[in-house]
mmCIF file of C-alpha atoms and ligand atoms in Angstrom:
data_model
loop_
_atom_site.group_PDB
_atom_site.id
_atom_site.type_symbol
_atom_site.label_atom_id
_atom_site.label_comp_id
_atom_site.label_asym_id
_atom_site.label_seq_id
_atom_site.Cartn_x
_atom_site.Cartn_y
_atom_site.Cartn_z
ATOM 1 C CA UNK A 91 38.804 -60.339 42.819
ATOM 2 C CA UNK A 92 39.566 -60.518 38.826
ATOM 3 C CA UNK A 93 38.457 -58.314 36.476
ATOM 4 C CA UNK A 94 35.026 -59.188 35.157
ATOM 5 C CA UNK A 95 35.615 -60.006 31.252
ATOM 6 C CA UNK A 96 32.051 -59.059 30.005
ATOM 7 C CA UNK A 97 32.912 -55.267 31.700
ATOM 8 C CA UNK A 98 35.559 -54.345 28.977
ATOM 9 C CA UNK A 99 34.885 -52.515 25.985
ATOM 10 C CA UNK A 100 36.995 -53.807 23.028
ATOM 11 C CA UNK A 101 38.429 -50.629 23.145
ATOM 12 C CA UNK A 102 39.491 -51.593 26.820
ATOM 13 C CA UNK A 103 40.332 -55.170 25.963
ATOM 14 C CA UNK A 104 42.534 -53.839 22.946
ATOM 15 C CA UNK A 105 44.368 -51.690 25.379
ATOM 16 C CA UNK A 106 44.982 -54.327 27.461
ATOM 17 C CA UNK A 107 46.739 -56.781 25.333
ATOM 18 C CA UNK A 108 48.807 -53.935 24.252
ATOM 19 C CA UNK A 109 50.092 -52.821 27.407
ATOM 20 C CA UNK A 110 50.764 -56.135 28.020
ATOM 21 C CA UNK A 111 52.421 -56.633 24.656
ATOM 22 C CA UNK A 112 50.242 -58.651 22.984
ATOM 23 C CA UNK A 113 48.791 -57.918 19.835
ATOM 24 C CA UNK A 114 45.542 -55.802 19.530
ATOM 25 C CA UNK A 115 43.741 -58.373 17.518
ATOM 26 C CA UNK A 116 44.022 -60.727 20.614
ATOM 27 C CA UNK A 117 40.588 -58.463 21.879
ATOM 28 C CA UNK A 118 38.970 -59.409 18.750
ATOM 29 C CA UNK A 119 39.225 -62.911 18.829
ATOM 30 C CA UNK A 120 38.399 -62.861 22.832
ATOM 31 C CA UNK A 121 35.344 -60.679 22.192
ATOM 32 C CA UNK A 122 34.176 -63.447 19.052
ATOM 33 C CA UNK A 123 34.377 -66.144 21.558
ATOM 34 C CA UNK A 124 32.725 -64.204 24.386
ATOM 35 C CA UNK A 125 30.054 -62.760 22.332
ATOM 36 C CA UNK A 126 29.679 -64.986 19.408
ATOM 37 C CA UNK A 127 30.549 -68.438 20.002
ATOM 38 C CA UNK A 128 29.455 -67.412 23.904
ATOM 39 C CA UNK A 129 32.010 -69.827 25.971
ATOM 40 C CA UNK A 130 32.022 -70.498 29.063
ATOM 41 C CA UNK A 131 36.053 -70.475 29.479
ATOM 42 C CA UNK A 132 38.900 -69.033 28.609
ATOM 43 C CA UNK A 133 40.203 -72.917 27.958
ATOM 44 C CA UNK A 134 37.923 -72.995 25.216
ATOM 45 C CA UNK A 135 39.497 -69.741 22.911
ATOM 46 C CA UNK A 136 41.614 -72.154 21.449
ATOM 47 C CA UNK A 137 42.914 -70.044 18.905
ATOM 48 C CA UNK A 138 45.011 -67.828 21.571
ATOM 49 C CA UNK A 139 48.476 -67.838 22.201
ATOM 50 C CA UNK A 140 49.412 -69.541 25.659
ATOM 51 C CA UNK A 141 50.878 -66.314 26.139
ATOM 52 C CA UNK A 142 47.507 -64.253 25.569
ATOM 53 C CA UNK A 143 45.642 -67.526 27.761
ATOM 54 C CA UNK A 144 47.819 -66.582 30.704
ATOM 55 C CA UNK A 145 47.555 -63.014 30.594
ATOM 56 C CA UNK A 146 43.172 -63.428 30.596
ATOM 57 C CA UNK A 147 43.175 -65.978 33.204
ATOM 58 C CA UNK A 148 45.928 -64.051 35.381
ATOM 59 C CA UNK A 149 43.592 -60.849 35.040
ATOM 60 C CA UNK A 150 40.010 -61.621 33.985
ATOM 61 C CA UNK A 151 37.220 -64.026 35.039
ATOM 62 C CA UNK A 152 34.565 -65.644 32.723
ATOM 63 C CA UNK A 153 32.890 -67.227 35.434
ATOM 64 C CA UNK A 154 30.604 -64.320 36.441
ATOM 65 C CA UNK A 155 27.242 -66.083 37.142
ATOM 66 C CA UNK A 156 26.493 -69.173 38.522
ATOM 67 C CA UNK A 157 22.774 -70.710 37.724
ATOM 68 C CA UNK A 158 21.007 -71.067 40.985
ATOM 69 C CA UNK A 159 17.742 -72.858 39.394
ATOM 70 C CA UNK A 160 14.846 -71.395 36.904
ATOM 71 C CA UNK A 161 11.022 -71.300 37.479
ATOM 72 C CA UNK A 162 8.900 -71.827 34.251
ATOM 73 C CA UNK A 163 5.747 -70.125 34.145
ATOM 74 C CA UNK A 164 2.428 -71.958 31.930
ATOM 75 C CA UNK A 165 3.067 -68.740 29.490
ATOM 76 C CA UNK A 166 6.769 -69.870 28.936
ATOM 77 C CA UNK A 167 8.102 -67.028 31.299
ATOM 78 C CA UNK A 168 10.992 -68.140 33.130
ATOM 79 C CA UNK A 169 12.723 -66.464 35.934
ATOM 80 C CA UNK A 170 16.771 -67.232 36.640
ATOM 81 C CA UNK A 171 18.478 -67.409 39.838
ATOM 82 C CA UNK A 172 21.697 -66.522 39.697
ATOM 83 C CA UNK A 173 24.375 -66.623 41.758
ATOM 84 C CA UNK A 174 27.864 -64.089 41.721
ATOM 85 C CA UNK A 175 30.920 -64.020 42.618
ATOM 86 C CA UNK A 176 30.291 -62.764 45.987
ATOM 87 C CA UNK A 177 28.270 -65.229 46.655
ATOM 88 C CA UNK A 178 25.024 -62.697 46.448
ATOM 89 C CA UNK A 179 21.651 -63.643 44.327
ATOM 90 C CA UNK A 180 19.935 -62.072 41.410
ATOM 91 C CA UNK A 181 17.202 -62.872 39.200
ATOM 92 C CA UNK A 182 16.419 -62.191 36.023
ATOM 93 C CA UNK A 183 13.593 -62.913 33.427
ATOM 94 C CA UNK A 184 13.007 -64.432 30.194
ATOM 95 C CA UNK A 185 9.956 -63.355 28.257
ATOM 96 C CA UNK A 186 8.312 -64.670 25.215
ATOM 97 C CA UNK A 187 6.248 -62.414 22.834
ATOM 98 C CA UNK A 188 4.670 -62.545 19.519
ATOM 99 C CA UNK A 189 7.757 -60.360 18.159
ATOM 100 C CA UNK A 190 10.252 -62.243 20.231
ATOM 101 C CA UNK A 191 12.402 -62.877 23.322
ATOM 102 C CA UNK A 192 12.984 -60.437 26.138
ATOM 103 C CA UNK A 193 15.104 -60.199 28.714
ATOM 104 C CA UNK A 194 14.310 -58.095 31.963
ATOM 105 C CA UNK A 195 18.089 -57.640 33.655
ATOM 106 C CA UNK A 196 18.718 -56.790 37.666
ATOM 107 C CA UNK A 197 20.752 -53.223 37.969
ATOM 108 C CA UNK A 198 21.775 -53.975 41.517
ATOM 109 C CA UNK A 199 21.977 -56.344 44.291
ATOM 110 C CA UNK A 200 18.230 -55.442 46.064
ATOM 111 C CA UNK A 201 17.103 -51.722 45.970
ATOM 112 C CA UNK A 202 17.198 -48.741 48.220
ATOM 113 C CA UNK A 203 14.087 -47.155 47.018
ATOM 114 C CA UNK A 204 11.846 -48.573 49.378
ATOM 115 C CA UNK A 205 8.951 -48.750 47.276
ATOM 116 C CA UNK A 206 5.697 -50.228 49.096
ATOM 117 C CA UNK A 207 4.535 -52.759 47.105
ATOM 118 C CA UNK A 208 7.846 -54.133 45.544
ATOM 119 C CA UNK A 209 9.425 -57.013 46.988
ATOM 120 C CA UNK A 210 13.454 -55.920 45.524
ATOM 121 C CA UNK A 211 14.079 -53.137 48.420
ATOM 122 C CA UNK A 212 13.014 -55.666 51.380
ATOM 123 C CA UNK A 213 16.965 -56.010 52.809
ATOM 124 C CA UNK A 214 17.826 -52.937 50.928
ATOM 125 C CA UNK A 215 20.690 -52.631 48.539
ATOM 126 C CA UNK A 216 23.673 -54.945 49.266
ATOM 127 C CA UNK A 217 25.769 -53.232 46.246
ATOM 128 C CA UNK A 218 25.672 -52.033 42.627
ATOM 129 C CA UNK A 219 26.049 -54.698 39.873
ATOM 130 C CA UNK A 220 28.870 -53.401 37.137
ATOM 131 C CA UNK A 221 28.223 -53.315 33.829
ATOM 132 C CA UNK A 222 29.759 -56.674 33.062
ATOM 133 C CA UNK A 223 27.821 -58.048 35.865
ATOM 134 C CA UNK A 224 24.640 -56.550 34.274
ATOM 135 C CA UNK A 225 25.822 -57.897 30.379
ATOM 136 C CA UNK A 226 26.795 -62.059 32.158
ATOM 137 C CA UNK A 227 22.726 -61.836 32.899
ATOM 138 C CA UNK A 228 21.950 -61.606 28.991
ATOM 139 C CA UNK A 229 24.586 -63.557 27.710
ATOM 140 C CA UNK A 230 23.630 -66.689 30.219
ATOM 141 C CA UNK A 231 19.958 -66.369 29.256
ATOM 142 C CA UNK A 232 20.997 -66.099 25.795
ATOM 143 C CA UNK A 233 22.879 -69.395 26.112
ATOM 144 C CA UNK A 234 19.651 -70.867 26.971
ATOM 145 C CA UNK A 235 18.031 -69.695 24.142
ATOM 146 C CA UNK A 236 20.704 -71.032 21.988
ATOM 147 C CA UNK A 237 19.963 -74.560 22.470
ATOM 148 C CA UNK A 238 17.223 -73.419 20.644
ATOM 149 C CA UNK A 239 18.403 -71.202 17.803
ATOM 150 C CA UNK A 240 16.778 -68.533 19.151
ATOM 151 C CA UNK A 241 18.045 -65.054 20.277
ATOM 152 C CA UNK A 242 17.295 -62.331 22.527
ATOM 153 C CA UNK A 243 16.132 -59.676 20.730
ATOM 154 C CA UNK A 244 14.778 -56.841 23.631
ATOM 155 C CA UNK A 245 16.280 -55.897 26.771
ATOM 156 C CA UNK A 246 14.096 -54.279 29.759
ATOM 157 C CA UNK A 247 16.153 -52.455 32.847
ATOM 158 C CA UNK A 248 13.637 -53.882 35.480
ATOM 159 C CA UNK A 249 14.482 -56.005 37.174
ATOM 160 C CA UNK A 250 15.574 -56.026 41.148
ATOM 161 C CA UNK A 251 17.320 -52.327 41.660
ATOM 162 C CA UNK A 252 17.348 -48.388 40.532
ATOM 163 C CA UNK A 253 18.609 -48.172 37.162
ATOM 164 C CA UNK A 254 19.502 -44.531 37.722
ATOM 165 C CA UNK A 255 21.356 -45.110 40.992
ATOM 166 C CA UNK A 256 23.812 -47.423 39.348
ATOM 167 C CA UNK A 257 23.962 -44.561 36.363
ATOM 168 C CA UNK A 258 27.173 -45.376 34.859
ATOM 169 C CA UNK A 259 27.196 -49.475 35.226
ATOM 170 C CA UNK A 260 24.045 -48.265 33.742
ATOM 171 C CA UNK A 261 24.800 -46.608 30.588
ATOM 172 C CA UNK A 262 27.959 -48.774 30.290
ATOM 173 C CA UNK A 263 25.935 -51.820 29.990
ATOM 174 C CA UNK A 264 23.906 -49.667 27.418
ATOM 175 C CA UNK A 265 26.345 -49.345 25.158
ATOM 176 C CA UNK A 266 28.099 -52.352 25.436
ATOM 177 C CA UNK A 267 25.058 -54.401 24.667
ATOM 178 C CA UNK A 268 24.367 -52.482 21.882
ATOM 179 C CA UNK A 269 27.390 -52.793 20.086
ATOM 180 C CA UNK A 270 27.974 -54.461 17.011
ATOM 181 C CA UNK A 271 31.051 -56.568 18.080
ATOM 182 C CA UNK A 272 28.675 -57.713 21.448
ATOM 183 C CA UNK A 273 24.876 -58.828 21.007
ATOM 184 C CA UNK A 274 23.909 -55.986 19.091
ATOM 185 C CA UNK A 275 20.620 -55.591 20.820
ATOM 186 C CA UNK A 276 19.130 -52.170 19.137
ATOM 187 C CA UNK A 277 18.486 -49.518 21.144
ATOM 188 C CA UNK A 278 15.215 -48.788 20.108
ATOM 189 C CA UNK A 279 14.717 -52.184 21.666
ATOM 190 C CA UNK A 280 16.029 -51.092 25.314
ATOM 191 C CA UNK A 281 14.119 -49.579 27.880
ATOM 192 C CA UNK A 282 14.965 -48.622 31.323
ATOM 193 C CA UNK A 283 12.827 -47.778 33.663
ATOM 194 C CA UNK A 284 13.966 -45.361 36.836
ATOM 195 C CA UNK A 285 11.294 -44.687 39.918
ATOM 196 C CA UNK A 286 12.711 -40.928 39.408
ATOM 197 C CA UNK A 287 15.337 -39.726 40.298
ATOM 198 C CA UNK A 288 15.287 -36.268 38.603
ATOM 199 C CA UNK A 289 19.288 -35.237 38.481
ATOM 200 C CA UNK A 290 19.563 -38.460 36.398
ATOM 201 C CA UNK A 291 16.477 -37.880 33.965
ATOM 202 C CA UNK A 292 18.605 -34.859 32.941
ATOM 203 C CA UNK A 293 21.719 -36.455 32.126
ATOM 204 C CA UNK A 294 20.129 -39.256 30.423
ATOM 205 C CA UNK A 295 18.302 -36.837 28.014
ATOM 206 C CA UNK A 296 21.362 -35.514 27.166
ATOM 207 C CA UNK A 297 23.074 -38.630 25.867
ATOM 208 C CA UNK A 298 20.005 -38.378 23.377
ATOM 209 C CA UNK A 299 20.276 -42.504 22.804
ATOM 210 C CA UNK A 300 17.414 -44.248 21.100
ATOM 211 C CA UNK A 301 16.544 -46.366 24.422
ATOM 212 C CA UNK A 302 12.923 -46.228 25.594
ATOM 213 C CA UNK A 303 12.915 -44.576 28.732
ATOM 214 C CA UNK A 304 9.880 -45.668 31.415
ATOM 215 C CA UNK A 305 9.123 -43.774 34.414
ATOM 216 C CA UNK A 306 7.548 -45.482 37.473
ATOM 217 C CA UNK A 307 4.966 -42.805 38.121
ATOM 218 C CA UNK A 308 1.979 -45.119 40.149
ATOM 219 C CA UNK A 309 -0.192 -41.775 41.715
ATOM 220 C CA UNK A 310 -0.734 -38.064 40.627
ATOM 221 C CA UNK A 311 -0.510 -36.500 44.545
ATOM 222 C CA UNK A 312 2.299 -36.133 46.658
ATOM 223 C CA UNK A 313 0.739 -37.338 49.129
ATOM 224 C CA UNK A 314 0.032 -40.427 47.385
ATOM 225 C CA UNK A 315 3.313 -40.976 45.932
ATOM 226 C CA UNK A 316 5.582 -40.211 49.271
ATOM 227 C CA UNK A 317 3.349 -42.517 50.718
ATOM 228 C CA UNK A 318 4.173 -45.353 48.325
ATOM 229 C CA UNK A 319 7.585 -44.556 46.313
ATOM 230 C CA UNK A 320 9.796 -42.759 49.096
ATOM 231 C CA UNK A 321 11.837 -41.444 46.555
ATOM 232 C CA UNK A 322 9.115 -38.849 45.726
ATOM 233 C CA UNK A 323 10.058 -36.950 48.762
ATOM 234 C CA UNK A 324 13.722 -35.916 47.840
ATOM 235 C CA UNK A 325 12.365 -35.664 44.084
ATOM 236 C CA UNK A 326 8.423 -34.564 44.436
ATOM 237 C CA UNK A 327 5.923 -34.765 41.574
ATOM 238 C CA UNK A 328 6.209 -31.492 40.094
ATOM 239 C CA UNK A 329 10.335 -31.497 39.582
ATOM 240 C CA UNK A 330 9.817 -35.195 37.825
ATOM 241 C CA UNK A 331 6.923 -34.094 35.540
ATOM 242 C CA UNK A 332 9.261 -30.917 34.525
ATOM 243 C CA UNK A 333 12.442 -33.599 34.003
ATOM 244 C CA UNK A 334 9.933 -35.381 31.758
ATOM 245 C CA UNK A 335 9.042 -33.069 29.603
ATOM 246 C CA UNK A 336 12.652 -31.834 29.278
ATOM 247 C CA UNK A 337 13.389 -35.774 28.304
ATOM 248 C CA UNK A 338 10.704 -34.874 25.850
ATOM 249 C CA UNK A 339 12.202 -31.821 24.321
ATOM 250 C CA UNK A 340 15.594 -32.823 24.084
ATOM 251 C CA UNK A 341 15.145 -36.355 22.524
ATOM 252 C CA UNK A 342 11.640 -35.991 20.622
ATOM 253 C CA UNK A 343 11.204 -39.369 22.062
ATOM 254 C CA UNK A 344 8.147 -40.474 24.191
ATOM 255 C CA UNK A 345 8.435 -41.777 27.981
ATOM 256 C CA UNK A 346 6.022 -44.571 29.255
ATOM 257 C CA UNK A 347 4.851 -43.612 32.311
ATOM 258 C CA UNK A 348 3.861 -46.918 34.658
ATOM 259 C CA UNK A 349 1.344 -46.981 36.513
ATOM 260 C CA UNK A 350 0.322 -49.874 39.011
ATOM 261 C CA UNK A 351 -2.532 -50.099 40.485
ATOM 262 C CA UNK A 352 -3.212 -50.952 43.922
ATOM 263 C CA UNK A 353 -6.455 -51.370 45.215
ATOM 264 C CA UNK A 354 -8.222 -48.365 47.689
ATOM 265 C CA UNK A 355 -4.635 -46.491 47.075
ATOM 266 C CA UNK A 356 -4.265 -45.299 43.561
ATOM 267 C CA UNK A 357 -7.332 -46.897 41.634
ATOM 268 C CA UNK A 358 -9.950 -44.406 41.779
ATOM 269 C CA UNK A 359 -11.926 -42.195 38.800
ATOM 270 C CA UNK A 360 -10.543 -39.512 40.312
ATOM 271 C CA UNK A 361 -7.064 -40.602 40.512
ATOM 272 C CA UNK A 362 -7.377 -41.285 36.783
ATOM 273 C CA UNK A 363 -9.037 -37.915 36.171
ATOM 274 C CA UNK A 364 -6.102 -36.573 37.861
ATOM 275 C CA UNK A 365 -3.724 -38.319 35.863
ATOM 276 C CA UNK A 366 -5.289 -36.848 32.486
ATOM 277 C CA UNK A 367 -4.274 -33.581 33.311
ATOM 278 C CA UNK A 368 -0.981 -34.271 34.784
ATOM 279 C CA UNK A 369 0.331 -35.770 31.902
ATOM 280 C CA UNK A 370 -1.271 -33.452 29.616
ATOM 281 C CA UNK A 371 2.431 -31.629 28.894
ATOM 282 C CA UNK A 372 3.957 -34.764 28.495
ATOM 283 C CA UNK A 373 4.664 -36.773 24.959
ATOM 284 C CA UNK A 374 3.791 -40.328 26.650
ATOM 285 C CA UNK A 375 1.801 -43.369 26.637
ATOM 286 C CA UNK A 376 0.628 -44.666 30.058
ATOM 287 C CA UNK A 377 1.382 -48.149 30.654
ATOM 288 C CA UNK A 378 -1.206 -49.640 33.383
ATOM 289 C CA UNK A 379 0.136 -52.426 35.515
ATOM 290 C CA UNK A 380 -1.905 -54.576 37.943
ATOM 291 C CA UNK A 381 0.308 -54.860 40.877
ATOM 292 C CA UNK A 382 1.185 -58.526 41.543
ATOM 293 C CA UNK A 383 0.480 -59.083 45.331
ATOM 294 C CA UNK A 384 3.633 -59.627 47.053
ATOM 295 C CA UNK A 385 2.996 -61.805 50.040
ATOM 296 C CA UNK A 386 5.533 -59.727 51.808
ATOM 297 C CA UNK A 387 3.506 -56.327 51.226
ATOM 298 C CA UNK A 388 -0.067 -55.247 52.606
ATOM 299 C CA UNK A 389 -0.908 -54.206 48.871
ATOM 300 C CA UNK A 390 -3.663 -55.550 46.646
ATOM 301 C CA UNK A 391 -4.308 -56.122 43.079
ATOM 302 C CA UNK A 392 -7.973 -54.479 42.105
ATOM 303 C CA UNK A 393 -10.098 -56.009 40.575
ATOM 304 C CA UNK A 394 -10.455 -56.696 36.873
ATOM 305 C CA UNK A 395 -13.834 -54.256 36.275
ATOM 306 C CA UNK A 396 -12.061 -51.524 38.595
ATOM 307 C CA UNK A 397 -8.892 -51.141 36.524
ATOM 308 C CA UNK A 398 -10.926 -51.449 33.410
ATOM 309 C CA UNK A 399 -12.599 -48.270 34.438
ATOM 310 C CA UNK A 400 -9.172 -46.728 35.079
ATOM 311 C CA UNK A 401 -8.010 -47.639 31.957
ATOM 312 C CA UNK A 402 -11.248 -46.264 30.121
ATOM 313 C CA UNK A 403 -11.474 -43.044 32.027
ATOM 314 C CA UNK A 404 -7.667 -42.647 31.102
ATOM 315 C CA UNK A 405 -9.029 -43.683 27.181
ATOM 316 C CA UNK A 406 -11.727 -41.146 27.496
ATOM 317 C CA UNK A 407 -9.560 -38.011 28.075
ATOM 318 C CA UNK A 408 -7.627 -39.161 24.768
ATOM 319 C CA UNK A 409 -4.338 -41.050 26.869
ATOM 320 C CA UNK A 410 -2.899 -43.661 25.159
ATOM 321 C CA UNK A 411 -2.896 -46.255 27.909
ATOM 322 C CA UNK A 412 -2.296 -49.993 28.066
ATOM 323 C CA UNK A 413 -2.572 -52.680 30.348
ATOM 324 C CA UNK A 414 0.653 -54.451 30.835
ATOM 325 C CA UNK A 415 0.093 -58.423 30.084
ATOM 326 C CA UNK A 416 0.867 -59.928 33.079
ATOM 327 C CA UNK A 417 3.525 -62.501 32.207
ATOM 328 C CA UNK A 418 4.597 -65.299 34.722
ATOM 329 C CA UNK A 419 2.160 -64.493 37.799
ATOM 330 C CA UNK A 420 2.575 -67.690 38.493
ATOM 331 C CA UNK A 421 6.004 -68.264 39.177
ATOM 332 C CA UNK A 422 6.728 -65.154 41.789
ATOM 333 C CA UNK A 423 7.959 -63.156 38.810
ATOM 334 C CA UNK A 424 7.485 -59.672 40.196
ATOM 335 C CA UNK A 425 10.999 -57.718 40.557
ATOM 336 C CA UNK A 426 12.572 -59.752 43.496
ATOM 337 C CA UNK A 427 10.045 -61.587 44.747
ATOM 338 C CA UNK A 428 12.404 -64.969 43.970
ATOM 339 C CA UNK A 429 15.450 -63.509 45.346
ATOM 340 C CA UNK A 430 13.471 -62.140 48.419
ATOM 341 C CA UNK A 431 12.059 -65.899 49.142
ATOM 342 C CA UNK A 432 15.429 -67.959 48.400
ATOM 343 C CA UNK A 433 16.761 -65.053 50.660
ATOM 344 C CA UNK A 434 14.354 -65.840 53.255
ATOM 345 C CA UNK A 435 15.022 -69.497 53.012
ATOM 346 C CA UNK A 436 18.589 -69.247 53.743
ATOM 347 C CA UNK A 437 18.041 -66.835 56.449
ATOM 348 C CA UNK A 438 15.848 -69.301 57.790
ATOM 349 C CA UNK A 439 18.301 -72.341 57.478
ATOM 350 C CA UNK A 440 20.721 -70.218 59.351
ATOM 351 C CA UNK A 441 18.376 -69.122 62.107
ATOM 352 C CA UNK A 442 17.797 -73.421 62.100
ATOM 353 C CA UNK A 443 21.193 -73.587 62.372
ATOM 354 C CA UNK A 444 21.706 -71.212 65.365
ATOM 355 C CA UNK A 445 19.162 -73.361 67.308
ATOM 356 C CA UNK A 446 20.877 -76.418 66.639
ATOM 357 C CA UNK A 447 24.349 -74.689 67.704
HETATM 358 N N1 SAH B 41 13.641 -49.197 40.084
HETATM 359 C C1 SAH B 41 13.137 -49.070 38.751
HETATM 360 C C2 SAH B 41 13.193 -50.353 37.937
HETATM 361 C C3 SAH B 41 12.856 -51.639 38.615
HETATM 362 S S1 SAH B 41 11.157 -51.894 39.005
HETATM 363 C C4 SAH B 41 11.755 -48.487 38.781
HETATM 364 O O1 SAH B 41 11.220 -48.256 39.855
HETATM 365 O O2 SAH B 41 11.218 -48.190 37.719
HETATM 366 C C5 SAH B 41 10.392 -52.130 37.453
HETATM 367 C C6 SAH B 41 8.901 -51.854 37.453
HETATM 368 O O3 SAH B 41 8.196 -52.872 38.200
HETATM 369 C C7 SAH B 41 8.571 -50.526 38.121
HETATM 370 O O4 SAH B 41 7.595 -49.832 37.382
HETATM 371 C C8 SAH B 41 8.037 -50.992 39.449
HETATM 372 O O5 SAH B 41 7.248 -49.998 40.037
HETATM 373 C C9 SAH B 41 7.286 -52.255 39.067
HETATM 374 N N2 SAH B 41 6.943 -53.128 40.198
HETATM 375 C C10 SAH B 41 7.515 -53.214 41.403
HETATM 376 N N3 SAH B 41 6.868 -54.084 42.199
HETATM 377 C C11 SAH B 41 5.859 -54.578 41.473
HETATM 378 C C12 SAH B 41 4.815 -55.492 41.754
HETATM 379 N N4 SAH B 41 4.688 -56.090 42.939
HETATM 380 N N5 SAH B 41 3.927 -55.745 40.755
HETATM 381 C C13 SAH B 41 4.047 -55.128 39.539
HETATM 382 N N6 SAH B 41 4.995 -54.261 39.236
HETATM 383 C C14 SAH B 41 5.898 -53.968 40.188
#
C-alpha cells in the first residue's frame, strides 16, 4: 500500500521532495491544497511540476476514506460511515453546539477493551488507525461543512477504539491537527478520552500539551469496575486515581472524569457517595453520561429522577458534575454502534450467501 498523504508532517513531506530532488517548497504547496483548498486529488494541485505529480502519486495516496453513507439525527448530529483502504469501516461524528462544530474521530479499527456496555469492542480490534488515517476523518467531515462555510472548530478522541493503545498515531494526529500549516484546531479544544491505561496517563502528562484529557472512570469499586471495564484489572482503581492526580500535578490542568450510568450497576446514592470521596484528591469535574442502550448489551439507561439524584448527591458534596447532552440518540450514535450493525449486516449477507452456495 502507498503512503497515506495526511500522515506526513511538513517536516516529513519537505524531506521527501528533497531526497527526491525536488524543491522543499513542493511540501508547502501540497500541504495548501491538502489542508486549505482540501482536494480530493493529487490531479487537482495544478500548480506542481509533472515531475513533483509523479513523485506523490508514485508514493502517496489521497484517497484515504471512502463515504459509506451518513445518518442525520433531529438535533443535526450526523454520524459518517467510512470506508478505508483495507476495505474496513469506521464511523465518526459530527456535532453541533451553541459554540460550534465538533468532531468525535475513531482511534482504531473496533476496540480491545471489552467494555460492557459499549458496542466498539464487539469483534475486537481489527488494527490501529495511523495518524493520517485518524486526520482523513476530520478533513472529510470538514469538507462537508464547507459546502456550508462552516468549520470544525473542536475535536473529541471518542470515538470507536483506545486512544492510549494507539499512543503514538495518537499524539501524532495531535499535533498534526493542531498545526498552523494543517486545520489549526487549538488544543485547548482537543480532548481525548482513555478507559485507563495507567503507563500511558504518565507519558501523556509529560508532554504537558493543552489537550483536555477525559478519563472513563463509570464506578468507584473494583469490583464494580473489573466487572464492567476489563481494563481495570491489569490497571485497578487505586494506580489510575494516583496517575490522575500526577496528570494533575504535572500539567495544572483538570481531567473530566466520565461517568455512565447504568441502571442497578453503578447508579446508586451510595455509589455517588463513594465517588465524592474518591475524587476528593483529584482537580476534576465529573461528567455524568446516561448510557445509551446498546441493543447488543444487557445494560440499561436509568431513569431520568434516578440520575438526577446522582447528579445532586454528587452536587451536594461540592463536585462539579454535569450531565452530558445526549446528542443523536436517535441515529445509533453511541461509539460503534453503526459500524457494529453495518458489520452485522454484511456478516449476515455472507452467512445468506453461504446458504445459497
Ligand atoms: N476508549 C476510550 C475512548 C472511546 S469511548 C474510552 O474508553 O474513554 C468514549 C466514551 O464513550 C467513553 O467514556 C465510553 O465509556 C463511552 N461510551 C461507551 N459506550 C457508551 C454507551 N453505550 N453510551 C454512552 N457512552 C458510552
Amino acid at each position: 500500500m502507498k503512503n497515506n498523504i495526511y500522515a506526513y508532517t511538513l517536516e516529513e513531506l519537505q524531506a521527501f521532495f528533497s531526497e527526491n530532488n525536488e524543491a522543499k517548497f513542493r511540501a508547502s504547496q501540497v500541504y495548501n491544497w491538502l489542508y486549505q483548498k482540501r482536494v480530493n486529488s493529487f490531479a487537482q494541485m495544478n500548480n506542481l511540476s509533472k515531475r513533483a505529480l509523479d513523485l506523490l502519486t508514485e508514493h502517496f495516496d489521497i484517497e484515504i476514506l471512502t463515504f459509506v453513507l451518513k445518518q442525520e439525527s433531529i438535533d443535526g448530529t450526523i454520524k459518517f460511515l467510512f470506508k478505508v483502504r483495507d476495505h474496513h469501516f469506521i464511523e465518526a461524528v459530527l456535532m453541533k453546539h451553541d459554540y460550534g462544530y465538533s468532531v468525535c474521530v475513531s482511534t482504531q479499527i473496533g476496540c480491545k477493551m471489552g467494555c460492557t456496555f459499549c458496542a466498539s469492542t464487539i469483534g475486537g480490534v481489527v488494527r490501529n488507525l495511523d495518524s493520517g488515517e485518524i486526520m482523513a476523518q476530520v478533513i472529510e467531515i470538514q469538507k462537508y461543512l464547507d459546502n456550508a462555510n462552516e468549520r470544525v472548530s473542536s475535536l473529541v478522541l471518542m470515538g470507536s477504539g483506545e486512544p492510549f493503545d494507539n499512543y503514538d498515531n495518537v499524539i501524532k494526529f495531535i499535533n498534526l491537527v493542531n498545526n498552523d500549516h494543517t486545520l489549526n484546531i487549538g488544543a485547548r479544544h482537543i480532548t481525548v478520552s482513555t478507559s485507563g491505561i495507567v503507563p500511558r496517563i504518565y507519558d501523556f502528562a509529560d508532554l504537558n500539551l493543552q489537550v483536555t484529557l477525559a478519563i472513563s472512570l463509570h464506578a468507584t469499586t473494583n469490583t464494580v469496575r473489573s466487572l464492567i471495564m476489563p481494563i481495570n484489572r491489569r490497571y485497578p482503581l487505586e494506580e489510575l486515581i494516583k496517575a490522575i492526580k500526577y496528570y494533575n500535578d504535572k500539567t495544572k490542568r483538570r481531567v473530566t472524569l466520565e461517568f455512565g450510568l447504568l441502571n442497578d450497576v453503578n447508579d446508586s446514592i451510595a455509589e455517588a457517595l463513594r465517588l465524592g470521596d474518591l475524587i476528593k484528591p483529584l482537580l476534576c469535574h465529573v461528567n455524568v453520561i446516561p448510557i445509551n442502550d446498546v441493543s447488543e448489551r444487557k445494560h440499561k439507561k436509568p431513569s431520568l429522577s434516578r440520575i438526577k439524584q446522582f447528579v445532586e448527591t454528587l452536587e451536594k458534596q461540592g463536585i462539579n458534575a454535569t450531565i452530558r447532552k445526549e446528542l443523536g440518540s436517535d441515529i445509533d450514535a453511541a461509539c460503534g454502534q453503526l459500524r457494529a450493525k453495518k458489520a452485522s449486516l454484511i456478516r449476515r449477507r455472507m452467512y445468506a450467501k453461504r446458504i445459497n452456495y
